[in-house]
Structure formats: C-alpha cells, structure tokens
C-alpha cells in the first residue's frame, strides 16, 4: 500500500501516480493533495493525525517549498511504515506517531522516544528542478514499496544517516496552567473548525471557558449548542477546537493558523 | 467493493480509508467528499442518482449534522447492496433506488414499494464525539463488507429494526398539472445546472416554456442554444434542469436549492 | 488500468466509475476532474503532459462542450494505450505524445509523425443527451479495457476511420527568434504558475529576460529568488513558466490562458 499526500492540487498528483504505477502495482490511496500551499507545519500536523490510521504502508509526502535547492530527499522508517519526502521536517511528526503506534523498537532517539531511522536519497540529474514529486520522490517511493520497510538497507540509492541529522520539525506545545492554557492555532479544517494545540483535558470538566477573553460554552458535541452558536469542544485528535454548530469557527472566533489562543477557566 | 461519500473535504476521508483498510482489502471508490455541508437532502439526492450505477457494494455515507448526539448509526440492506451511515434519512432515498434497481424482493414497506432492511449499530464508547466517520461508521462498513449484504444478521453489533423506525427522508415531489408543474430546486451541480424535481416529460413536447414567468427555450442539448444563452432541458437523471450553454444556470435564473419553480407551457 | 479525466467536478465521475465497474475490474486512476470547464485546449495540454507517465492503459477523457450534438464518440489507439472521448480534438495531443513515448510504429499520419489509429463509436439511443460520460464513453472505455489496445478491431461498436478525419487539435507553437520568442499562455496551474508555449531553451543561458517589457530574473528553482518575488523558469514540462516563489505568478504577471507573451533577452 502506498499513500500520497501533497499540496499539488491537480493534475500533478496523477503524474506521480503514473510514475509509481510503472514500477509497482501497489494499491494507491490519496491522503490529500490540497494541503495549504508550501505549509510544512500544517501538512505535518494532518499527516501525524491521519497516517497512524493506516496499516503498514509507504507514505509519499511532497510539500516542498525548497524544491530544486540542495535540501535532501529522505526516506524515513517508522516501524512497519516508511515515509518518502523532502528533508524539511514534514516527515518527522507523522514518523514519530507511526513509530509510537506500532510499538516498534527501532533504534533512533537516544532516549527511546523517537524510534525512527533515516536515509538520504542519492539524486542524480532529475528531469526537472521544479517537480521532484514526479522525478525523484515517486520513483523512490515505488522502489521502497517493492523492498518494504524492512528492506531499505538493500536499496543502493539510500544512505543511512543519524536520525538527528534531518530537519526535526516539532509542532509547538501549549503551556497548561492551573487556570487554563496558552497555546496557538495549528490548523483550520475544511469545516472551519479551529484546531489548537491545547490538550483536550484542559476543558474536560468545564461548562464554559474564556477564549481570548470571551466566555464560550464547552460542549461534547456540535449539537450541544444551537445552530450558528459557538462552542469549544475536544476534537477527534484530542485537542481543543473552537467551533460553530453548523457554521465556521474560524469566522466566528476570528482565528487563523498561528494565532495565539488563551483559555481561562 | 466499498464506496465512500461525505461532506468532509480533506483529509478526514483518508482517516476513514485507513481504518477500513486495517480491516479489509476491499476496493475503495470515492463517490464525493464535497457534498454541501451537513445538507442531508442534497446528499440523499446525489446518492440516489449515483449509487445505482455501481455493482453490488457497501456504501459508507457520512453526512451527519447530529454527530455525537443520540441519533442511531444504521446499516440498511437494499438488495445486494448495503449502506452504512447515520439515522437521519440520508440512506433512505439511495436505498429505495438500489432496491428497485436490483429487482430485489427483500421485505420492507408493507406495500412492497420499499423493499429494504434496517439494522441499528451498537456503539460503545467511540474514541471521539465529533468524528464517527472514523470511529463508528468506517469500522462497521468494513465489517459489513466482510460478511456481505446477505450476512448482516451474523454481525453481533447489528440489531434488526422495523424499516419504519429509522428516519424516512423523502425528496419533495412536484405537482404536475395540465399547464405545467410546480416544484422546487433540489440541487445545483458543479456546472451551475439547476436540477428541479419536475419530471422531464412535463417539457417533452414543448419548444419553449415559462420558468417563474419568463419564457425560456426548451432544448435537447446544451448546444441547442448559443453559448451564454439560457435553456430548459431534461437532465441525465430525468428531471427538468434550468441551464446555460457553457455557463451557470443558477446565476442566470437566480435559483438556489429549495427555491420554488413554476413551469407553465 | 483505466484512467479518468473530466471537467465534471463531483459526483458525476463516480457515476462513470460505477458504470465501468459493472463491466470490468480494471484498476481505476483519476487524472483530474476539475479541468477548466469545457476548455478542450487546457485539457489536451494537461493530458499530453501527464498521460505519458502511465504504463499502458485506457484513458477515458470527457471534456465535451458539444455533448448531445452530432459530434462523434471516438476511440484512439496510441501504441499500447487507448483513449476514449468526444471527437473535439481533446484526444489528439495526448495520443501523439503517447505514441511517440511508446516508440510505436502503428500506421497513421502519412509522414509517420502521427502514428495513431482512430475509430468512431456507434451510439444508439443513449439514456441522456447531457451525460455521455456515463451513457456512452464509460461503457465503451470498459469494453476497450477488456479487449486491450490490440483488440479494438474486435469490437463491433467501433468503425475504423482515417486518422485525418477526426478533429485535429494542435496546441499553438511559439515563434523563436534570435532575441527571444513570441508565444502565449497555455494554462495556469493550481499554484498560479503561468505555463507558456515557449520552449525552455530560449532562457537556458540567461540571467534575466524581458517578459512583455519587464525585466525578470531567470532562475533554475523557485528558491532562486526571495519569497514573493517573480522569476522565469523552465517548468517540469520543458516550457517557460512565469512564477512567483511561494506566490502566484498569474497575479504578479497579470497573465491568463491565451494571453500573448513576448520574451526578449
């Protein structure tokens, strides 16, 4: 199984699929091709949330603002999974989640909290300087699929590197206090739900809470407030969300990715 | 075969696919994930039109404004097909169409016009209150795929219920008269074509017709009028459409879903 | 393998897939369903760029402003590939690219430069006059898949025609001079990159160039200029593109499909 994720829109992902299907008959599954353009952090967040739902697979990830520069092409092993994409940090949060999810004990971080392996891809003379998804990452992902996560060492194009070498993106953590938490907006989903980095248990026992100074009801479900009304809830990923029942939270709260969010009980 | 339909945009459908693919190697086919948000009626219309084109399959449908409330999760059998989704009526119109299409004689409506079976899903402690697509419906759909439409009774989680119990959504019917018809707009498609609930034979013999008081030519094809010109035609689903050749009918006619449409010959 | 491309948005492509899957268990791959509406030239460009990446396949293409008129339905063989769609020229540029790519010597153009075969589809009484994708092209594509590109002559519905008969769309060529080139914008991609028909070697050795009278740096990669800055580069298809690093070239250059572009070194 080989999943594909990018910020390419269409029809560029189809070119990647063609390249892959010349090399393998793997099942292909699209994760998303409309990630916010060149937004490595948003893609890393979504991939961290979504990829652990999958059975063992190769995950081709191309959100790559540095395409054509000397940033490396990477393959990262995380348990029974492998990720292929640019060395800009986008692979690391999902890799950590996949490794944890599989209970793997692959060596990696010295403290055992980051059990992943990293390989740099030898790239010689790609056909383009602007479409490495097609010319570099897709063929490598197909090759990785054919050998499997256990066989990365058998691919001549891959050179193992210390896991500390590649860019290590970490999504920002919220600061939790006795009165609440200070965090930020990670992403806004297609519904307009504002997903923060504040752990859900901050609001677990509250009936209402202040969001940047305004009191808002806390609800377990969207339908706990009337249509069009705001609420704060724990989203499906375990974080505090600022939502509107049958409406858009981003508009109603005036919040966008990167904005600060202060919750006070 | 397992189809997926939702109003989720991306990347939430991928999370459902991951869950499904942990449990079955069924072929997955996307129907649509951009149905109008939380618009049960529009989804029911489209599914009624599209699903009967498929060979026997399990259809996972998540348009679910009541997610997290006590509305039931349903499995509906319609001939060789099964549908999985929330008990808000969205499954019923496609179920009726699938049952009719298959010539099934499964018991159901007392008058034999609604030959479907319904089951309620036992749900204990889903992982979230806002993403039952991932936590409830996807695993059930995978399980249903494994036993097939004939095997629903073998699934411990499913309890048969009288088919009259679940919410029964019926799309509104037009009133046809000697002079024309009074109906309403059901949906507007991505081209801007305005799809009404008026049966196509109302305009079968006309060269032109009044639409809400304005005379408009009737044509068999878009190209029967000049580019940019309005026409009324019989759409691919058999209903009267208000269209523009190479343009948007919704803009030109000023019509939106739910609007009244009166046709006078 | 059977690819699908259209300007249908959703959910109409799913209806085509259902029809196909009733007739074949071919692997289905979406190329794009959001081509600019009824823009035959843009679709032809993208298909010419993308389809040659695929292994031998049947390509179902429905961008069809003349649906329901007497334009023919076509099957075109190009080497090991077959294309199915309306006779409006959209199949020809990808067919030429696929034939060249496969090194085929199938007979076709008298000069050997256009080695393709064409067949007209007998169409009797389709179910609709507005959705031939579902009622004509999808079943034919499934049938073609079952016999393969070598077996087209065995399908009763197909009648071979001289390859000169169908509409022959040719994308416009740029005029290259000693000082630069005069061409036009072919398409704008989802990133806002402005793709012209000027061959990339026109700017191969330049550090900067005039685009419609304004000097713009030439770069090998987006990152060769600061974020938000304009550049001219050679795109992944080999043509000159007018881009912005991490921004939209169409907005910054004020260019849209069909606009003239004059490059002067």
PDB file of N, CA and C in Angstrom, chain B residues 44 46 70 76 83 102 105 168 217 227 242 247 254:
ATOM      1  N   UNK B  44     -28.663  12.935  -0.138  1.00  0.00           N
ATOM      2  CA  UNK B  44     -29.606  11.854  -0.459  1.00  0.00           C
ATOM      3  C   UNK B  44     -29.952  11.874  -1.944  1.00  0.00           C
ATOM      4  N   UNK B  46     -28.079  13.063  -4.495  1.00  0.00           N
ATOM      5  CA  UNK B  46     -26.951  12.625  -5.315  1.00  0.00           C
ATOM      6  C   UNK B  46     -26.709  11.120  -5.187  1.00  0.00           C
ATOM      7  N   UNK B  70     -27.672  11.419  20.232  1.00  0.00           N
ATOM      8  CA  UNK B  70     -28.120  10.034  20.394  1.00  0.00           C
ATOM      9  C   UNK B  70     -28.788   9.481  19.133  1.00  0.00           C
ATOM     10  N   UNK B  76     -28.310  -0.320   6.343  1.00  0.00           N
ATOM     11  CA  UNK B  76     -29.513  -0.592   5.568  1.00  0.00           C
ATOM     12  C   UNK B  76     -29.138  -1.522   4.422  1.00  0.00           C
ATOM     13  N   UNK B  83     -25.870  -0.113   2.899  1.00  0.00           N
ATOM     14  CA  UNK B  83     -25.479   1.272   3.184  1.00  0.00           C
ATOM     15  C   UNK B  83     -25.225   1.418   4.669  1.00  0.00           C
ATOM     16  N   UNK B 102     -32.230  -3.400  -8.261  1.00  0.00           N
ATOM     17  CA  UNK B 102     -31.810  -4.795  -8.217  1.00  0.00           C
ATOM     18  C   UNK B 102     -32.983  -5.753  -8.379  1.00  0.00           C
ATOM     19  N   UNK B 105     -36.656  -8.564  -3.756  1.00  0.00           N
ATOM     20  CA  UNK B 105     -37.946  -8.681  -3.089  1.00  0.00           C
ATOM     21  C   UNK B 105     -37.763  -8.783  -1.582  1.00  0.00           C
ATOM     22  N   UNK B 168     -37.273   8.564   7.800  1.00  0.00           N
ATOM     23  CA  UNK B 168     -37.564   8.296   6.387  1.00  0.00           C
ATOM     24  C   UNK B 168     -37.627   9.611   5.620  1.00  0.00           C
ATOM     25  N   UNK B 217     -36.341  28.870 -23.961  1.00  0.00           N
ATOM     26  CA  UNK B 217     -36.404  27.764 -24.914  1.00  0.00           C
ATOM     27  C   UNK B 217     -36.151  26.420 -24.232  1.00  0.00           C
ATOM     28  N   UNK B 227     -23.934  29.818 -26.986  1.00  0.00           N
ATOM     29  CA  UNK B 227     -23.187  29.921 -25.738  1.00  0.00           C
ATOM     30  C   UNK B 227     -23.628  31.140 -24.941  1.00  0.00           C
ATOM     31  N   UNK B 242     -32.626  23.807 -15.317  1.00  0.00           N
ATOM     32  CA  UNK B 242     -32.520  25.170 -15.834  1.00  0.00           C
ATOM     33  C   UNK B 242     -31.039  25.475 -16.002  1.00  0.00           C
ATOM     34  N   UNK B 247     -22.385  27.971 -19.492  1.00  0.00           N
ATOM     35  CA  UNK B 247     -22.446  28.960 -18.419  1.00  0.00           C
ATOM     36  C   UNK B 247     -23.164  28.369 -17.215  1.00  0.00           C
ATOM     37  N   UNK B 254     -31.206  32.866 -11.335  1.00  0.00           N
ATOM     38  CA  UNK B 254     -31.379  33.340  -9.965  1.00  0.00           C
ATOM     39  C   UNK B 254     -32.003  32.297  -9.061  1.00  0.00           C
TER      40      UNK B 254
END
